[in-house]
Amino acid sequence: MAAMLDEKIKQQVRGIFQGLKYPVEVLFFGSEDKERCMYCGETRQLLEEVTALSDLLTLKVYDIDQDAATAARYKIDGAPGFVLLGSEDGRQLDYGIRFKGIPAGHEFTSLINDLLLVSQRESNLSAETREFLRSLKSPVHLQVFVTPTCPYCPRAVVLAHQMALESALVEAEMVEAMEFPELADRFEVSGVPQTTINMGAGTVVGAAPEQQLVEEIRLALEKSTVQ
């Protein structure tokens, strides 16, 4: 298979990766079943090419069926899927940052930004947002539905992942809507980006500013408490 990244892009990414600080492990879960996972090969190749651009990045490859226990451990329930982990003294640091589907097109930006995010271990969120996340008493699950051609989607994905990095109670997942149409239909995704909060307790359409997403999470949690 031909290289997915040309030399110009590789040089740009190498420059960005000068900002990497701590090691990052990428755990990829794929499938040999082409009908089940049309873009597994391309997703794996993309991750191989990206992680080869820095000694601080490593890639581990698993089969979602043969390694079902490992997939379940990291809450990966669809292929292609992958998780970004921090690494410290041989320990894995799971911040709840997940991808479901290939990070192609504009979502390549999300992948690169998230690798920096996990490596630097700094969310860069506002003090108000951090205070809100520290006050959480129950889990928050964010699913950000995207398409490769959406220029606004990376902002929504990275914001959700920033929140996951900041709080152990937040898990956030990019979902490529066209690769997982049943999931997109379940949550009535009609435009992207769409951030679904706690399996439909709340929904944000568009690349919402940080404070707006905080308010929508707050409302979704209140709704869950009332129910």
mmCIF file with all atom_site columns, C-alpha atoms in Angstrom:
data_model
loop_
_atom_site.group_PDB
_atom_site.id
_atom_site.type_symbol
_atom_site.label_atom_id
_atom_site.label_alt_id
_atom_site.label_comp_id
_atom_site.label_asym_id
_atom_site.label_entity_id
_atom_site.label_seq_id
_atom_site.pdbx_PDB_ins_code
_atom_site.Cartn_x
_atom_site.Cartn_y
_atom_site.Cartn_z
_atom_site.occupancy
_atom_site.B_iso_or_equiv
_atom_site.pdbx_formal_charge
_atom_site.auth_seq_id
_atom_site.auth_comp_id
_atom_site.auth_asym_id
_atom_site.auth_atom_id
_atom_site.pdbx_PDB_model_num
ATOM 1   C CA . MET A 1 1   ? 0.000   0.000   0.000  1.00 0.00 ? 1   MET A CA 1
ATOM 2   C CA . ALA A 1 2   ? 1.336   3.426   -0.938 1.00 0.00 ? 2   ALA A CA 1
ATOM 3   C CA . ALA A 1 3   ? 2.304   5.843   1.812  1.00 0.00 ? 3   ALA A CA 1
ATOM 4   C CA . MET A 1 4   ? -0.597  7.902   3.147  1.00 0.00 ? 4   MET A CA 1
ATOM 5   C CA . LEU A 1 5   ? 1.538   10.849  4.251  1.00 0.00 ? 5   LEU A CA 1
ATOM 6   C CA . ASP A 1 6   ? 3.805   12.630  1.794  1.00 0.00 ? 6   ASP A CA 1
ATOM 7   C CA . GLU A 1 7   ? 7.199   13.997  2.828  1.00 0.00 ? 7   GLU A CA 1
ATOM 8   C CA . LYS A 1 8   ? 5.915   17.562  3.201  1.00 0.00 ? 8   LYS A CA 1
ATOM 9   C CA . ILE A 1 9   ? 3.245   16.504  5.713  1.00 0.00 ? 9   ILE A CA 1
ATOM 10  C CA . LYS A 1 10  ? 5.735   14.279  7.545  1.00 0.00 ? 10  LYS A CA 1
ATOM 11  C CA . GLN A 1 11  ? 8.109   17.214  7.936  1.00 0.00 ? 11  GLN A CA 1
ATOM 12  C CA . GLN A 1 12  ? 5.293   19.419  9.241  1.00 0.00 ? 12  GLN A CA 1
ATOM 13  C CA . VAL A 1 13  ? 4.230   16.765  11.749 1.00 0.00 ? 13  VAL A CA 1
ATOM 14  C CA . ARG A 1 14  ? 7.824   16.178  12.875 1.00 0.00 ? 14  ARG A CA 1
ATOM 15  C CA . GLY A 1 15  ? 8.017   19.893  13.604 1.00 0.00 ? 15  GLY A CA 1
ATOM 16  C CA . ILE A 1 16  ? 4.801   19.776  15.640 1.00 0.00 ? 16  ILE A CA 1
ATOM 17  C CA . PHE A 1 17  ? 6.066   16.704  17.503 1.00 0.00 ? 17  PHE A CA 1
ATOM 18  C CA . GLN A 1 18  ? 8.985   18.739  18.816 1.00 0.00 ? 18  GLN A CA 1
ATOM 19  C CA . GLY A 1 19  ? 6.395   19.758  21.409 1.00 0.00 ? 19  GLY A CA 1
ATOM 20  C CA . LEU A 1 20  ? 5.948   16.188  22.673 1.00 0.00 ? 20  LEU A CA 1
ATOM 21  C CA . LYS A 1 21  ? 7.033   15.799  26.294 1.00 0.00 ? 21  LYS A CA 1
ATOM 22  C CA . TYR A 1 22  ? 6.128   12.361  27.706 1.00 0.00 ? 22  TYR A CA 1
ATOM 23  C CA . PRO A 1 23  ? 5.684   9.005   25.894 1.00 0.00 ? 23  PRO A CA 1
ATOM 24  C CA . VAL A 1 24  ? 2.327   8.102   24.339 1.00 0.00 ? 24  VAL A CA 1
ATOM 25  C CA . GLU A 1 25  ? 1.087   4.605   23.494 1.00 0.00 ? 25  GLU A CA 1
ATOM 26  C CA . VAL A 1 26  ? -1.495  4.139   20.754 1.00 0.00 ? 26  VAL A CA 1
ATOM 27  C CA . LEU A 1 27  ? -3.498  0.919   21.052 1.00 0.00 ? 27  LEU A CA 1
ATOM 28  C CA . PHE A 1 28  ? -5.166  0.048   17.748 1.00 0.00 ? 28  PHE A CA 1
ATOM 29  C CA . PHE A 1 29  ? -7.987  -2.491  17.453 1.00 0.00 ? 29  PHE A CA 1
ATOM 30  C CA . GLY A 1 30  ? -8.803  -3.762  13.982 1.00 0.00 ? 30  GLY A CA 1
ATOM 31  C CA . SER A 1 31  ? -10.348 -6.689  12.166 1.00 0.00 ? 31  SER A CA 1
ATOM 32  C CA . GLU A 1 32  ? -9.389  -8.797  9.160  1.00 0.00 ? 32  GLU A CA 1
ATOM 33  C CA . ASP A 1 33  ? -13.057 -8.814  8.107  1.00 0.00 ? 33  ASP A CA 1
ATOM 34  C CA . LYS A 1 34  ? -13.195 -6.207  5.316  1.00 0.00 ? 34  LYS A CA 1
ATOM 35  C CA . GLU A 1 35  ? -16.993 -6.119  5.312  1.00 0.00 ? 35  GLU A CA 1
ATOM 36  C CA . ARG A 1 36  ? -17.056 -5.413  9.020  1.00 0.00 ? 36  ARG A CA 1
ATOM 37  C CA . CYS A 1 37  ? -14.146 -2.977  8.964  1.00 0.00 ? 37  CYS A CA 1
ATOM 38  C CA . MET A 1 38  ? -13.625 -1.321  5.595  1.00 0.00 ? 38  MET A CA 1
ATOM 39  C CA . TYR A 1 39  ? -10.978 1.140   6.798  1.00 0.00 ? 39  TYR A CA 1
ATOM 40  C CA . CYS A 1 40  ? -9.020  -0.977  9.265  1.00 0.00 ? 40  CYS A CA 1
ATOM 41  C CA . GLY A 1 41  ? -6.024  -1.331  6.944  1.00 0.00 ? 41  GLY A CA 1
ATOM 42  C CA . GLU A 1 42  ? -5.867  2.380   6.187  1.00 0.00 ? 42  GLU A CA 1
ATOM 43  C CA . THR A 1 43  ? -6.330  3.352   9.836  1.00 0.00 ? 43  THR A CA 1
ATOM 44  C CA . ARG A 1 44  ? -3.551  1.028   10.960 1.00 0.00 ? 44  ARG A CA 1
ATOM 45  C CA . GLN A 1 45  ? -1.228  2.304   8.225  1.00 0.00 ? 45  GLN A CA 1
ATOM 46  C CA . LEU A 1 46  ? -1.952  5.928   9.123  1.00 0.00 ? 46  LEU A CA 1
ATOM 47  C CA . LEU A 1 47  ? -1.153  5.256   12.776 1.00 0.00 ? 47  LEU A CA 1
ATOM 48  C CA . GLU A 1 48  ? 2.023   3.392   11.810 1.00 0.00 ? 48  GLU A CA 1
ATOM 49  C CA . GLU A 1 49  ? 3.215   6.322   9.698  1.00 0.00 ? 49  GLU A CA 1
ATOM 50  C CA . VAL A 1 50  ? 2.376   8.920   12.354 1.00 0.00 ? 50  VAL A CA 1
ATOM 51  C CA . THR A 1 51  ? 3.897   7.079   15.323 1.00 0.00 ? 51  THR A CA 1
ATOM 52  C CA . ALA A 1 52  ? 7.080   6.495   13.302 1.00 0.00 ? 52  ALA A CA 1
ATOM 53  C CA . LEU A 1 53  ? 7.676   10.258  13.308 1.00 0.00 ? 53  LEU A CA 1
ATOM 54  C CA . SER A 1 54  ? 8.730   10.424  16.978 1.00 0.00 ? 54  SER A CA 1
ATOM 55  C CA . ASP A 1 55  ? 10.597  8.167   19.383 1.00 0.00 ? 55  ASP A CA 1
ATOM 56  C CA . LEU A 1 56  ? 8.081   9.191   22.060 1.00 0.00 ? 56  LEU A CA 1
ATOM 57  C CA . LEU A 1 57  ? 5.224   7.460   20.220 1.00 0.00 ? 57  LEU A CA 1
ATOM 58  C CA . THR A 1 58  ? 4.567   3.718   20.089 1.00 0.00 ? 58  THR A CA 1
ATOM 59  C CA . LEU A 1 59  ? 1.836   1.680   18.423 1.00 0.00 ? 59  LEU A CA 1
ATOM 60  C CA . LYS A 1 60  ? 0.426   -1.658  19.592 1.00 0.00 ? 60  LYS A CA 1
ATOM 61  C CA . VAL A 1 61  ? -1.902  -3.572  17.273 1.00 0.00 ? 61  VAL A CA 1
ATOM 62  C CA . TYR A 1 62  ? -4.722  -5.872  18.393 1.00 0.00 ? 62  TYR A CA 1
ATOM 63  C CA . ASP A 1 63  ? -7.522  -7.825  16.741 1.00 0.00 ? 63  ASP A CA 1
ATOM 64  C CA . ILE A 1 64  ? -10.861 -6.796  18.228 1.00 0.00 ? 64  ILE A CA 1
ATOM 65  C CA . ASP A 1 65  ? -12.087 -10.413 18.214 1.00 0.00 ? 65  ASP A CA 1
ATOM 66  C CA . GLN A 1 66  ? -8.954  -12.356 19.081 1.00 0.00 ? 66  GLN A CA 1
ATOM 67  C CA . ASP A 1 67  ? -8.037  -9.794  21.733 1.00 0.00 ? 67  ASP A CA 1
ATOM 68  C CA . ALA A 1 68  ? -11.589 -9.253  22.953 1.00 0.00 ? 68  ALA A CA 1
ATOM 69  C CA . ALA A 1 69  ? -10.616 -9.061  26.617 1.00 0.00 ? 69  ALA A CA 1
ATOM 70  C CA . THR A 1 70  ? -8.104  -6.289  25.902 1.00 0.00 ? 70  THR A CA 1
ATOM 71  C CA . ALA A 1 71  ? -10.649 -4.443  23.778 1.00 0.00 ? 71  ALA A CA 1
ATOM 72  C CA . ALA A 1 72  ? -13.202 -4.681  26.590 1.00 0.00 ? 72  ALA A CA 1
ATOM 73  C CA . ARG A 1 73  ? -10.640 -3.447  29.092 1.00 0.00 ? 73  ARG A CA 1
ATOM 74  C CA . TYR A 1 74  ? -10.213 -0.261  27.077 1.00 0.00 ? 74  TYR A CA 1
ATOM 75  C CA . LYS A 1 75  ? -13.923 -0.020  26.200 1.00 0.00 ? 75  LYS A CA 1
ATOM 76  C CA . ILE A 1 76  ? -13.333 -0.444  22.482 1.00 0.00 ? 76  ILE A CA 1
ATOM 77  C CA . ASP A 1 77  ? -16.505 -1.892  20.942 1.00 0.00 ? 77  ASP A CA 1
ATOM 78  C CA . GLY A 1 78  ? -16.024 -1.155  17.248 1.00 0.00 ? 78  GLY A CA 1
ATOM 79  C CA . ALA A 1 79  ? -13.315 -1.429  14.609 1.00 0.00 ? 79  ALA A CA 1
ATOM 80  C CA . PRO A 1 80  ? -11.332 0.439   13.621 1.00 0.00 ? 80  PRO A CA 1
ATOM 81  C CA . GLY A 1 81  ? -10.889 1.887   17.085 1.00 0.00 ? 81  GLY A CA 1
ATOM 82  C CA . PHE A 1 82  ? -7.961  3.118   19.088 1.00 0.00 ? 82  PHE A CA 1
ATOM 83  C CA . VAL A 1 83  ? -7.044  4.660   22.406 1.00 0.00 ? 83  VAL A CA 1
ATOM 84  C CA . LEU A 1 84  ? -4.298  7.120   23.324 1.00 0.00 ? 84  LEU A CA 1
ATOM 85  C CA . LEU A 1 85  ? -2.506  6.320   26.571 1.00 0.00 ? 85  LEU A CA 1
ATOM 86  C CA . GLY A 1 86  ? 0.099   8.186   28.538 1.00 0.00 ? 86  GLY A CA 1
ATOM 87  C CA . SER A 1 87  ? 3.077   6.208   29.754 1.00 0.00 ? 87  SER A CA 1
ATOM 88  C CA . GLU A 1 88  ? 5.079   6.665   32.937 1.00 0.00 ? 88  GLU A CA 1
ATOM 89  C CA . ASP A 1 89  ? 7.596   4.276   34.513 1.00 0.00 ? 89  ASP A CA 1
ATOM 90  C CA . GLY A 1 90  ? 6.057   1.354   32.678 1.00 0.00 ? 90  GLY A CA 1
ATOM 91  C CA . ARG A 1 91  ? 2.535   2.290   33.772 1.00 0.00 ? 91  ARG A CA 1
ATOM 92  C CA . GLN A 1 92  ? -0.224  3.134   31.318 1.00 0.00 ? 92  GLN A CA 1
ATOM 93  C CA . LEU A 1 93  ? -2.202  6.296   31.984 1.00 0.00 ? 93  LEU A CA 1
ATOM 94  C CA . ASP A 1 94  ? -5.681  5.971   30.490 1.00 0.00 ? 94  ASP A CA 1
ATOM 95  C CA . TYR A 1 95  ? -7.307  9.378   30.158 1.00 0.00 ? 95  TYR A CA 1
ATOM 96  C CA . GLY A 1 96  ? -10.435 8.082   28.446 1.00 0.00 ? 96  GLY A CA 1
ATOM 97  C CA . ILE A 1 97  ? -9.448  9.394   24.999 1.00 0.00 ? 97  ILE A CA 1
ATOM 98  C CA . ARG A 1 98  ? -10.854 7.209   22.214 1.00 0.00 ? 98  ARG A CA 1
ATOM 99  C CA . PHE A 1 99  ? -11.297 7.222   18.427 1.00 0.00 ? 99  PHE A CA 1
ATOM 100 C CA . LYS A 1 100 ? -13.874 5.158   16.553 1.00 0.00 ? 100 LYS A CA 1
ATOM 101 C CA . GLY A 1 101 ? -13.143 5.242   12.822 1.00 0.00 ? 101 GLY A CA 1
ATOM 102 C CA . ILE A 1 102 ? -10.329 6.577   10.716 1.00 0.00 ? 102 ILE A CA 1
ATOM 103 C CA . PRO A 1 103 ? -9.096  10.097  11.578 1.00 0.00 ? 103 PRO A CA 1
ATOM 104 C CA . ALA A 1 104 ? -8.925  11.097  7.918  1.00 0.00 ? 104 ALA A CA 1
ATOM 105 C CA . GLY A 1 105 ? -9.367  14.463  6.238  1.00 0.00 ? 105 GLY A CA 1
ATOM 106 C CA . HIS A 1 106 ? -9.790  17.223  8.783  1.00 0.00 ? 106 HIS A CA 1
ATOM 107 C CA . GLU A 1 107 ? -9.754  14.659  11.598 1.00 0.00 ? 107 GLU A CA 1
ATOM 108 C CA . PHE A 1 108 ? -6.046  14.097  10.992 1.00 0.00 ? 108 PHE A CA 1
ATOM 109 C CA . THR A 1 109 ? -5.699  17.418  12.844 1.00 0.00 ? 109 THR A CA 1
ATOM 110 C CA . SER A 1 110 ? -7.536  15.929  15.832 1.00 0.00 ? 110 SER A CA 1
ATOM 111 C CA . LEU A 1 111 ? -5.148  12.976  15.931 1.00 0.00 ? 111 LEU A CA 1
ATOM 112 C CA . ILE A 1 112 ? -2.038  15.172  15.897 1.00 0.00 ? 112 ILE A CA 1
ATOM 113 C CA . ASN A 1 113 ? -3.448  17.616  18.472 1.00 0.00 ? 113 ASN A CA 1
ATOM 114 C CA . ASP A 1 114 ? -4.537  14.764  20.743 1.00 0.00 ? 114 ASP A CA 1
ATOM 115 C CA . LEU A 1 115 ? -1.110  13.134  20.647 1.00 0.00 ? 115 LEU A CA 1
ATOM 116 C CA . LEU A 1 116 ? 0.324   16.471  21.816 1.00 0.00 ? 116 LEU A CA 1
ATOM 117 C CA . LEU A 1 117 ? -2.418  16.761  24.434 1.00 0.00 ? 117 LEU A CA 1
ATOM 118 C CA . VAL A 1 118 ? -1.694  13.362  25.969 1.00 0.00 ? 118 VAL A CA 1
ATOM 119 C CA . SER A 1 119 ? 2.067   13.810  25.743 1.00 0.00 ? 119 SER A CA 1
ATOM 120 C CA . GLN A 1 120 ? 2.055   17.236  27.396 1.00 0.00 ? 120 GLN A CA 1
ATOM 121 C CA . ARG A 1 121 ? -0.589  16.185  29.990 1.00 0.00 ? 121 ARG A CA 1
ATOM 122 C CA . GLU A 1 122 ? -2.007  19.689  30.005 1.00 0.00 ? 122 GLU A CA 1
ATOM 123 C CA . SER A 1 123 ? -5.656  20.280  29.077 1.00 0.00 ? 123 SER A CA 1
ATOM 124 C CA . ASN A 1 124 ? -5.321  24.056  28.570 1.00 0.00 ? 124 ASN A CA 1
ATOM 125 C CA . LEU A 1 125 ? -8.939  24.454  29.678 1.00 0.00 ? 125 LEU A CA 1
ATOM 126 C CA . SER A 1 126 ? -10.085 27.567  31.499 1.00 0.00 ? 126 SER A CA 1
ATOM 127 C CA . ALA A 1 127 ? -9.981  27.737  35.291 1.00 0.00 ? 127 ALA A CA 1
ATOM 128 C CA . GLU A 1 128 ? -13.796 27.769  35.349 1.00 0.00 ? 128 GLU A CA 1
ATOM 129 C CA . THR A 1 129 ? -14.043 24.600  33.281 1.00 0.00 ? 129 THR A CA 1
ATOM 130 C CA . ARG A 1 130 ? -11.445 22.846  35.416 1.00 0.00 ? 130 ARG A CA 1
ATOM 131 C CA . GLU A 1 131 ? -13.371 23.781  38.537 1.00 0.00 ? 131 GLU A CA 1
ATOM 132 C CA . PHE A 1 132 ? -16.567 22.380  37.030 1.00 0.00 ? 132 PHE A CA 1
ATOM 133 C CA . LEU A 1 133 ? -14.817 19.131  36.083 1.00 0.00 ? 133 LEU A CA 1
ATOM 134 C CA . ARG A 1 134 ? -13.359 18.799  39.581 1.00 0.00 ? 134 ARG A CA 1
ATOM 135 C CA . SER A 1 135 ? -16.894 19.108  40.977 1.00 0.00 ? 135 SER A CA 1
ATOM 136 C CA . LEU A 1 136 ? -18.230 16.141  38.974 1.00 0.00 ? 136 LEU A CA 1
ATOM 137 C CA . LYS A 1 137 ? -19.768 13.392  41.060 1.00 0.00 ? 137 LYS A CA 1
ATOM 138 C CA . SER A 1 138 ? -20.931 11.080  38.266 1.00 0.00 ? 138 SER A CA 1
ATOM 139 C CA . PRO A 1 139 ? -19.417 9.889   34.972 1.00 0.00 ? 139 PRO A CA 1
ATOM 140 C CA . VAL A 1 140 ? -19.664 11.870  31.739 1.00 0.00 ? 140 VAL A CA 1
ATOM 141 C CA . HIS A 1 141 ? -19.475 10.099  28.379 1.00 0.00 ? 141 HIS A CA 1
ATOM 142 C CA . LEU A 1 142 ? -18.982 12.268  25.284 1.00 0.00 ? 142 LEU A CA 1
ATOM 143 C CA . GLN A 1 143 ? -19.330 10.959  21.726 1.00 0.00 ? 143 GLN A CA 1
ATOM 144 C CA . VAL A 1 144 ? -18.353 13.475  19.043 1.00 0.00 ? 144 VAL A CA 1
ATOM 145 C CA . PHE A 1 145 ? -19.741 12.501  15.638 1.00 0.00 ? 145 PHE A CA 1
ATOM 146 C CA . VAL A 1 146 ? -17.662 13.739  12.718 1.00 0.00 ? 146 VAL A CA 1
ATOM 147 C CA . THR A 1 147 ? -17.008 13.321  8.999  1.00 0.00 ? 147 THR A CA 1
ATOM 148 C CA . PRO A 1 148 ? -13.627 13.740  7.272  1.00 0.00 ? 148 PRO A CA 1
ATOM 149 C CA . THR A 1 149 ? -14.834 16.739  5.248  1.00 0.00 ? 149 THR A CA 1
ATOM 150 C CA . CYS A 1 150 ? -16.048 18.752  8.264  1.00 0.00 ? 150 CYS A CA 1
ATOM 151 C CA . PRO A 1 151 ? -13.639 21.643  8.999  1.00 0.00 ? 151 PRO A CA 1
ATOM 152 C CA . TYR A 1 152 ? -15.250 22.449  12.364 1.00 0.00 ? 152 TYR A CA 1
ATOM 153 C CA . CYS A 1 153 ? -15.220 18.911  13.741 1.00 0.00 ? 153 CYS A CA 1
ATOM 154 C CA . PRO A 1 154 ? -11.644 18.848  15.087 1.00 0.00 ? 154 PRO A CA 1
ATOM 155 C CA . ARG A 1 155 ? -12.457 21.689  17.485 1.00 0.00 ? 155 ARG A CA 1
ATOM 156 C CA . ALA A 1 156 ? -15.293 19.661  18.993 1.00 0.00 ? 156 ALA A CA 1
ATOM 157 C CA . VAL A 1 157 ? -13.228 16.464  19.176 1.00 0.00 ? 157 VAL A CA 1
ATOM 158 C CA . VAL A 1 158 ? -10.224 18.084  20.823 1.00 0.00 ? 158 VAL A CA 1
ATOM 159 C CA . LEU A 1 159 ? -12.395 19.962  23.343 1.00 0.00 ? 159 LEU A CA 1
ATOM 160 C CA . ALA A 1 160 ? -14.062 16.706  24.414 1.00 0.00 ? 160 ALA A CA 1
ATOM 161 C CA . HIS A 1 161 ? -10.659 15.052  24.709 1.00 0.00 ? 161 HIS A CA 1
ATOM 162 C CA . GLN A 1 162 ? -9.307  17.986  26.719 1.00 0.00 ? 162 GLN A CA 1
ATOM 163 C CA . MET A 1 163 ? -12.100 17.388  29.215 1.00 0.00 ? 163 MET A CA 1
ATOM 164 C CA . ALA A 1 164 ? -11.288 13.682  29.334 1.00 0.00 ? 164 ALA A CA 1
ATOM 165 C CA . LEU A 1 165 ? -7.642  14.477  30.038 1.00 0.00 ? 165 LEU A CA 1
ATOM 166 C CA . GLU A 1 166 ? -8.648  16.855  32.835 1.00 0.00 ? 166 GLU A CA 1
ATOM 167 C CA . SER A 1 167 ? -11.124 14.577  34.632 1.00 0.00 ? 167 SER A CA 1
ATOM 168 C CA . ALA A 1 168 ? -11.034 10.872  35.437 1.00 0.00 ? 168 ALA A CA 1
ATOM 169 C CA . LEU A 1 169 ? -14.840 10.911  35.313 1.00 0.00 ? 169 LEU A CA 1
ATOM 170 C CA . VAL A 1 170 ? -14.950 12.002  31.653 1.00 0.00 ? 170 VAL A CA 1
ATOM 171 C CA . GLU A 1 171 ? -14.521 9.667   28.682 1.00 0.00 ? 171 GLU A CA 1
ATOM 172 C CA . ALA A 1 172 ? -14.597 11.104  25.174 1.00 0.00 ? 172 ALA A CA 1
ATOM 173 C CA . GLU A 1 173 ? -14.721 9.389   21.802 1.00 0.00 ? 173 GLU A CA 1
ATOM 174 C CA . MET A 1 174 ? -14.506 10.624  18.245 1.00 0.00 ? 174 MET A CA 1
ATOM 175 C CA . VAL A 1 175 ? -17.002 8.694   16.093 1.00 0.00 ? 175 VAL A CA 1
ATOM 176 C CA . GLU A 1 176 ? -16.728 8.781   12.311 1.00 0.00 ? 176 GLU A CA 1
ATOM 177 C CA . ALA A 1 177 ? -20.430 8.957   11.457 1.00 0.00 ? 177 ALA A CA 1
ATOM 178 C CA . MET A 1 178 ? -20.255 7.360   8.003  1.00 0.00 ? 178 MET A CA 1
ATOM 179 C CA . GLU A 1 179 ? -18.306 4.340   9.271  1.00 0.00 ? 179 GLU A CA 1
ATOM 180 C CA . PHE A 1 180 ? -20.739 3.787   12.133 1.00 0.00 ? 180 PHE A CA 1
ATOM 181 C CA . PRO A 1 181 ? -24.131 4.673   10.610 1.00 0.00 ? 181 PRO A CA 1
ATOM 182 C CA . GLU A 1 182 ? -26.160 2.623   13.097 1.00 0.00 ? 182 GLU A CA 1
ATOM 183 C CA . LEU A 1 183 ? -24.695 4.637   15.965 1.00 0.00 ? 183 LEU A CA 1
ATOM 184 C CA . ALA A 1 184 ? -25.258 7.886   14.092 1.00 0.00 ? 184 ALA A CA 1
ATOM 185 C CA . ASP A 1 185 ? -28.880 6.886   13.426 1.00 0.00 ? 185 ASP A CA 1
ATOM 186 C CA . ARG A 1 186 ? -29.390 5.924   17.057 1.00 0.00 ? 186 ARG A CA 1
ATOM 187 C CA . PHE A 1 187 ? -28.520 9.433   18.172 1.00 0.00 ? 187 PHE A CA 1
ATOM 188 C CA . GLU A 1 188 ? -30.221 11.104  15.197 1.00 0.00 ? 188 GLU A CA 1
ATOM 189 C CA . VAL A 1 189 ? -27.082 12.716  13.849 1.00 0.00 ? 189 VAL A CA 1
ATOM 190 C CA . SER A 1 190 ? -28.185 15.072  11.071 1.00 0.00 ? 190 SER A CA 1
ATOM 191 C CA . GLY A 1 191 ? -25.233 17.456  11.113 1.00 0.00 ? 191 GLY A CA 1
ATOM 192 C CA . VAL A 1 192 ? -21.644 17.381  12.308 1.00 0.00 ? 192 VAL A CA 1
ATOM 193 C CA . PRO A 1 193 ? -19.994 17.902  14.621 1.00 0.00 ? 193 PRO A CA 1
ATOM 194 C CA . GLN A 1 194 ? -22.547 16.543  17.068 1.00 0.00 ? 194 GLN A CA 1
ATOM 195 C CA . THR A 1 195 ? -21.561 15.857  20.655 1.00 0.00 ? 195 THR A CA 1
ATOM 196 C CA . THR A 1 196 ? -23.814 13.340  22.382 1.00 0.00 ? 196 THR A CA 1
ATOM 197 C CA . ILE A 1 197 ? -23.662 13.449  26.176 1.00 0.00 ? 197 ILE A CA 1
ATOM 198 C CA . ASN A 1 198 ? -24.291 10.342  28.291 1.00 0.00 ? 198 ASN A CA 1
ATOM 199 C CA . MET A 1 199 ? -25.945 8.271   25.574 1.00 0.00 ? 199 MET A CA 1
ATOM 200 C CA . GLY A 1 200 ? -28.454 10.949  24.578 1.00 0.00 ? 200 GLY A CA 1
ATOM 201 C CA . ALA A 1 201 ? -29.118 12.765  27.857 1.00 0.00 ? 201 ALA A CA 1
ATOM 202 C CA . GLY A 1 202 ? -27.784 15.852  26.114 1.00 0.00 ? 202 GLY A CA 1
ATOM 203 C CA . THR A 1 203 ? -26.835 16.874  22.578 1.00 0.00 ? 203 THR A CA 1
ATOM 204 C CA . VAL A 1 204 ? -24.752 19.718  21.181 1.00 0.00 ? 204 VAL A CA 1
ATOM 205 C CA . VAL A 1 205 ? -24.722 20.358  17.429 1.00 0.00 ? 205 VAL A CA 1
ATOM 206 C CA . GLY A 1 206 ? -21.837 22.390  16.081 1.00 0.00 ? 206 GLY A CA 1
ATOM 207 C CA . ALA A 1 207 ? -18.396 23.251  17.423 1.00 0.00 ? 207 ALA A CA 1
ATOM 208 C CA . ALA A 1 208 ? -19.638 24.649  20.721 1.00 0.00 ? 208 ALA A CA 1
ATOM 209 C CA . PRO A 1 209 ? -17.433 26.965  22.762 1.00 0.00 ? 209 PRO A CA 1
ATOM 210 C CA . GLU A 1 210 ? -15.999 25.520  25.950 1.00 0.00 ? 210 GLU A CA 1
ATOM 211 C CA . GLN A 1 211 ? -18.497 27.197  28.278 1.00 0.00 ? 211 GLN A CA 1
ATOM 212 C CA . GLN A 1 212 ? -21.478 26.073  26.198 1.00 0.00 ? 212 GLN A CA 1
ATOM 213 C CA . LEU A 1 213 ? -20.377 22.438  26.346 1.00 0.00 ? 213 LEU A CA 1
ATOM 214 C CA . VAL A 1 214 ? -19.926 22.759  30.124 1.00 0.00 ? 214 VAL A CA 1
ATOM 215 C CA . GLU A 1 215 ? -23.502 24.052  30.445 1.00 0.00 ? 215 GLU A CA 1
ATOM 216 C CA . GLU A 1 216 ? -24.893 21.260  28.269 1.00 0.00 ? 216 GLU A CA 1
ATOM 217 C CA . ILE A 1 217 ? -23.055 18.657  30.355 1.00 0.00 ? 217 ILE A CA 1
ATOM 218 C CA . ARG A 1 218 ? -24.441 20.258  33.501 1.00 0.00 ? 218 ARG A CA 1
ATOM 219 C CA . LEU A 1 219 ? -27.989 20.136  32.106 1.00 0.00 ? 219 LEU A CA 1
ATOM 220 C CA . ALA A 1 220 ? -27.601 16.510  30.998 1.00 0.00 ? 220 ALA A CA 1
ATOM 221 C CA . LEU A 1 221 ? -26.393 15.513  34.459 1.00 0.00 ? 221 LEU A CA 1
ATOM 222 C CA . GLU A 1 222 ? -29.286 17.340  36.082 1.00 0.00 ? 222 GLU A CA 1
ATOM 223 C CA . LYS A 1 223 ? -31.712 15.569  33.763 1.00 0.00 ? 223 LYS A CA 1
ATOM 224 C CA . SER A 1 224 ? -30.192 12.204  34.658 1.00 0.00 ? 224 SER A CA 1
ATOM 225 C CA . THR A 1 225 ? -30.521 13.011  38.370 1.00 0.00 ? 225 THR A CA 1
ATOM 226 C CA . VAL A 1 226 ? -34.192 13.965  37.992 1.00 0.00 ? 226 VAL A CA 1
ATOM 227 C CA . GLN A 1 227 ? -34.956 10.751  36.090 1.00 0.00 ? 227 GLN A CA 1
#
